[in-house]
Short mmCIF file of C-alpha atoms in Angstrom, two decimals:
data_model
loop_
_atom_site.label_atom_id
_atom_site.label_comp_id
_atom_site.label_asym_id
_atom_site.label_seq_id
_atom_site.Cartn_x
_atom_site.Cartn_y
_atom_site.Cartn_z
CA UNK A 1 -24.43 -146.82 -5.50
CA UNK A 2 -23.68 -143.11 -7.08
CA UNK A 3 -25.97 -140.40 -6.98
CA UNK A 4 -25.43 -137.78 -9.79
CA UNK A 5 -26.36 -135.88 -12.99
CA UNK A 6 -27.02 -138.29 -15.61
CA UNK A 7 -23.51 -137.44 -17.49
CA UNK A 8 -21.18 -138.23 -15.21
CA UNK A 9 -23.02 -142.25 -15.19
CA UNK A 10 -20.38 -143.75 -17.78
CA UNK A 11 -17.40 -142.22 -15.11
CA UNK A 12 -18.93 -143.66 -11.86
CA UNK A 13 -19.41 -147.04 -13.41
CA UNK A 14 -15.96 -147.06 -14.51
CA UNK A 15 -14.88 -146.22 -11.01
CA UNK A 16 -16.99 -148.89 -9.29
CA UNK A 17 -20.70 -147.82 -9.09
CA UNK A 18 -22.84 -151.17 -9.22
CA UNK A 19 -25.82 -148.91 -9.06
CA UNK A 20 -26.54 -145.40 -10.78
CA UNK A 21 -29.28 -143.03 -10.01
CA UNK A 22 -29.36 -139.78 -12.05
CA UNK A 23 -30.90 -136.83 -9.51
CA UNK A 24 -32.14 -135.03 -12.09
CA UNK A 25 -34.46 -137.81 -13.26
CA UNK A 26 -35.11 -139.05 -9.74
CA UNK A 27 -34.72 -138.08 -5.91
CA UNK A 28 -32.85 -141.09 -4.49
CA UNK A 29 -34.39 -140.43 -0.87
CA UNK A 30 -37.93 -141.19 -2.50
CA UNK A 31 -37.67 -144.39 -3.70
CA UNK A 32 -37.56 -146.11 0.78
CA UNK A 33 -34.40 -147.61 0.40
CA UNK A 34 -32.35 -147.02 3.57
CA UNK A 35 -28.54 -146.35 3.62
CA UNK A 36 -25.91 -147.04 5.98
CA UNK A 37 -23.89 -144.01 5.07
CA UNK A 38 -24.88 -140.96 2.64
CA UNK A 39 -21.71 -139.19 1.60
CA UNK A 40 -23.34 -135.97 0.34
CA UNK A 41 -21.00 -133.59 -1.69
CA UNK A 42 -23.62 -131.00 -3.37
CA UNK A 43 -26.13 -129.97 -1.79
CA UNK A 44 -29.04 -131.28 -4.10
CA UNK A 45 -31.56 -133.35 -1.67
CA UNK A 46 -32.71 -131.86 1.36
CA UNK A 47 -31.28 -132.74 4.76
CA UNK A 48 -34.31 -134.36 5.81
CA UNK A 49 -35.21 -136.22 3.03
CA UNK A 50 -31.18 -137.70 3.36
CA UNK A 51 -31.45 -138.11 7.28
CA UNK A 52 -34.80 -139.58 6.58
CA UNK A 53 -33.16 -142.20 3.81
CA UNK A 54 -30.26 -143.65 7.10
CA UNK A 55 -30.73 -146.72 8.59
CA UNK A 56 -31.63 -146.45 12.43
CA UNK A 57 -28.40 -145.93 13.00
CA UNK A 58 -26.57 -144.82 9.59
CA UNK A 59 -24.09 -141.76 9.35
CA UNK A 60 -24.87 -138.52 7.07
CA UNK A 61 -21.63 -137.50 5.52
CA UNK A 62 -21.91 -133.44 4.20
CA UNK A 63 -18.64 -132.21 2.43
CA UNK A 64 -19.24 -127.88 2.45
CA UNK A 65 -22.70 -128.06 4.25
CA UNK A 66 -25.01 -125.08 4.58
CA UNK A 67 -24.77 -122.92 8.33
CA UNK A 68 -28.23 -124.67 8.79
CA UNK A 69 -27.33 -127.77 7.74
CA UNK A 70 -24.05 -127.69 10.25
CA UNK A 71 -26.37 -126.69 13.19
CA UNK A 72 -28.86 -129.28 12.78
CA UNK A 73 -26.07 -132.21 12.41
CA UNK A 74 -25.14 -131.24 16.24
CA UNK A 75 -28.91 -132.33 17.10
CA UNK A 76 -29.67 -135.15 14.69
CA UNK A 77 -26.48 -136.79 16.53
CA UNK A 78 -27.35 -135.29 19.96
CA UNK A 79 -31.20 -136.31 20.08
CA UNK A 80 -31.24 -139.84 17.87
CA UNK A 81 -29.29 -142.75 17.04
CA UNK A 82 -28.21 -141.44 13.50
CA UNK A 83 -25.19 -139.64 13.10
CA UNK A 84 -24.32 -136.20 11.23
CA UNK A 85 -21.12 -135.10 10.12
CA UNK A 86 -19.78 -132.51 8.38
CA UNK A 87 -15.82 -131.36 6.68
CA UNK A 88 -14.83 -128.51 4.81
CA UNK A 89 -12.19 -128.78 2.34
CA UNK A 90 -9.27 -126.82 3.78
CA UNK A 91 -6.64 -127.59 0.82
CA UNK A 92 -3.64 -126.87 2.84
CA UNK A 93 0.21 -127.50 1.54
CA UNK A 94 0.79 -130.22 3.67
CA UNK A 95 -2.74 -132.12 2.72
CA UNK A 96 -2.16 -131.03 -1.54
CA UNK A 97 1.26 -132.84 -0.57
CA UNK A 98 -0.08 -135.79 0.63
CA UNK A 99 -2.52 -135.92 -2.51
CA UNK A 100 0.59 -135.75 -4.57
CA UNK A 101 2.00 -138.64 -2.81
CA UNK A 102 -0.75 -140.65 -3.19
CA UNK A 103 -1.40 -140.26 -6.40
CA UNK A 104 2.37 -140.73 -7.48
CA UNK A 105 2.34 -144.21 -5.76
CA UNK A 106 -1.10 -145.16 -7.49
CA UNK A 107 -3.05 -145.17 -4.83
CA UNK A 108 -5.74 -142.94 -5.75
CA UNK A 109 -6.18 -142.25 -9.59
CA UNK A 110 -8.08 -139.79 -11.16
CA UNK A 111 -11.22 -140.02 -13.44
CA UNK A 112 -11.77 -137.46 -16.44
CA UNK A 113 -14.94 -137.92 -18.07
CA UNK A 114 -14.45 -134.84 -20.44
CA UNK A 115 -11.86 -132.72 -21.86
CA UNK A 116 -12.54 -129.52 -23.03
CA UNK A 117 -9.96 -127.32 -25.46
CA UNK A 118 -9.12 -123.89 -23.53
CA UNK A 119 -11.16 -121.40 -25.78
CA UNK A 120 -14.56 -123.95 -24.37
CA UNK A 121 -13.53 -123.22 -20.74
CA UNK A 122 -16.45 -120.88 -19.91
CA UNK A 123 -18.30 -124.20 -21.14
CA UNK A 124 -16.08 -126.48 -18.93
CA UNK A 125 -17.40 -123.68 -16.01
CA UNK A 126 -20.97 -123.87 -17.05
CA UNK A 127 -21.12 -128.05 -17.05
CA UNK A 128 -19.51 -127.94 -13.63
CA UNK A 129 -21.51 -125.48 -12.58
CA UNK A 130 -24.54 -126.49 -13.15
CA UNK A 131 -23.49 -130.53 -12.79
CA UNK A 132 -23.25 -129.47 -9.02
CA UNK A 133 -26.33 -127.58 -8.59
CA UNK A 134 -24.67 -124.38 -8.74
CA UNK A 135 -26.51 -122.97 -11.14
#
């Protein structure tokens, strides 16, 4: 299942998503279903409502988390049976390097759902932007 803004749907199902849910139409953590894992990139739900949405004992995933959200992973794991995690993307040589590899030898391919000319990048910036909940 993929959680995201309703145009990037055609992309994830490309990529694999059996299941699509467009957070701008509806809040994935309302509907009771329970998860296993939540890998959350963009910080669109709350981090209740996601460690609300685990399984007893399901992980919560958070890619550039929030200073509050960081400091209440270290008691959702400390005080219950769920666990909360968090990683920053550090982007060093050595890891862009390793990305390079990867995708050279095909293991890891890249998905481009749209391709704007150069004088629409401020309206590349604005979709992405706003797309992530930047806005």
């Amino acid at each position: 299942m993929a959680v995201d803004s309703g145009i990037e749907e055609k992309m994830l199902r490309q990529i694999g998503a059996g299941h699509f849910i467009d957070y701008t139409q509806e809040n994935f953590t309302s509907s009771g279903q329970k998860y296993d894992v939540i890998l959350h990139m963009v910080a669109q739900s709350s981090y209740t409502q996601c460690v609300n949405s685990l399984t007893p004992t399901g992980r919560y995933l958070m890619g550039n988390p929030r200073l509050s959200e960081m400091l209440r992973s270290v008691f959702t794991t400390r005080f219950t049976d769920r666990r909360a995690s968090f990683a920053f993307a550090r982007e060093t040589e050595e890891e862009l390097l390793a990305l390079k590899e990867m995708i050279e030898q095909g293991k890891i391919k890249s998905a481009v759902d749209k391709i704007y000319p150069m004088e629409q990048a401020a309206d590349a910036h604005r979709r992405v932007k706003w797309n992530n909940g930047w806005g």
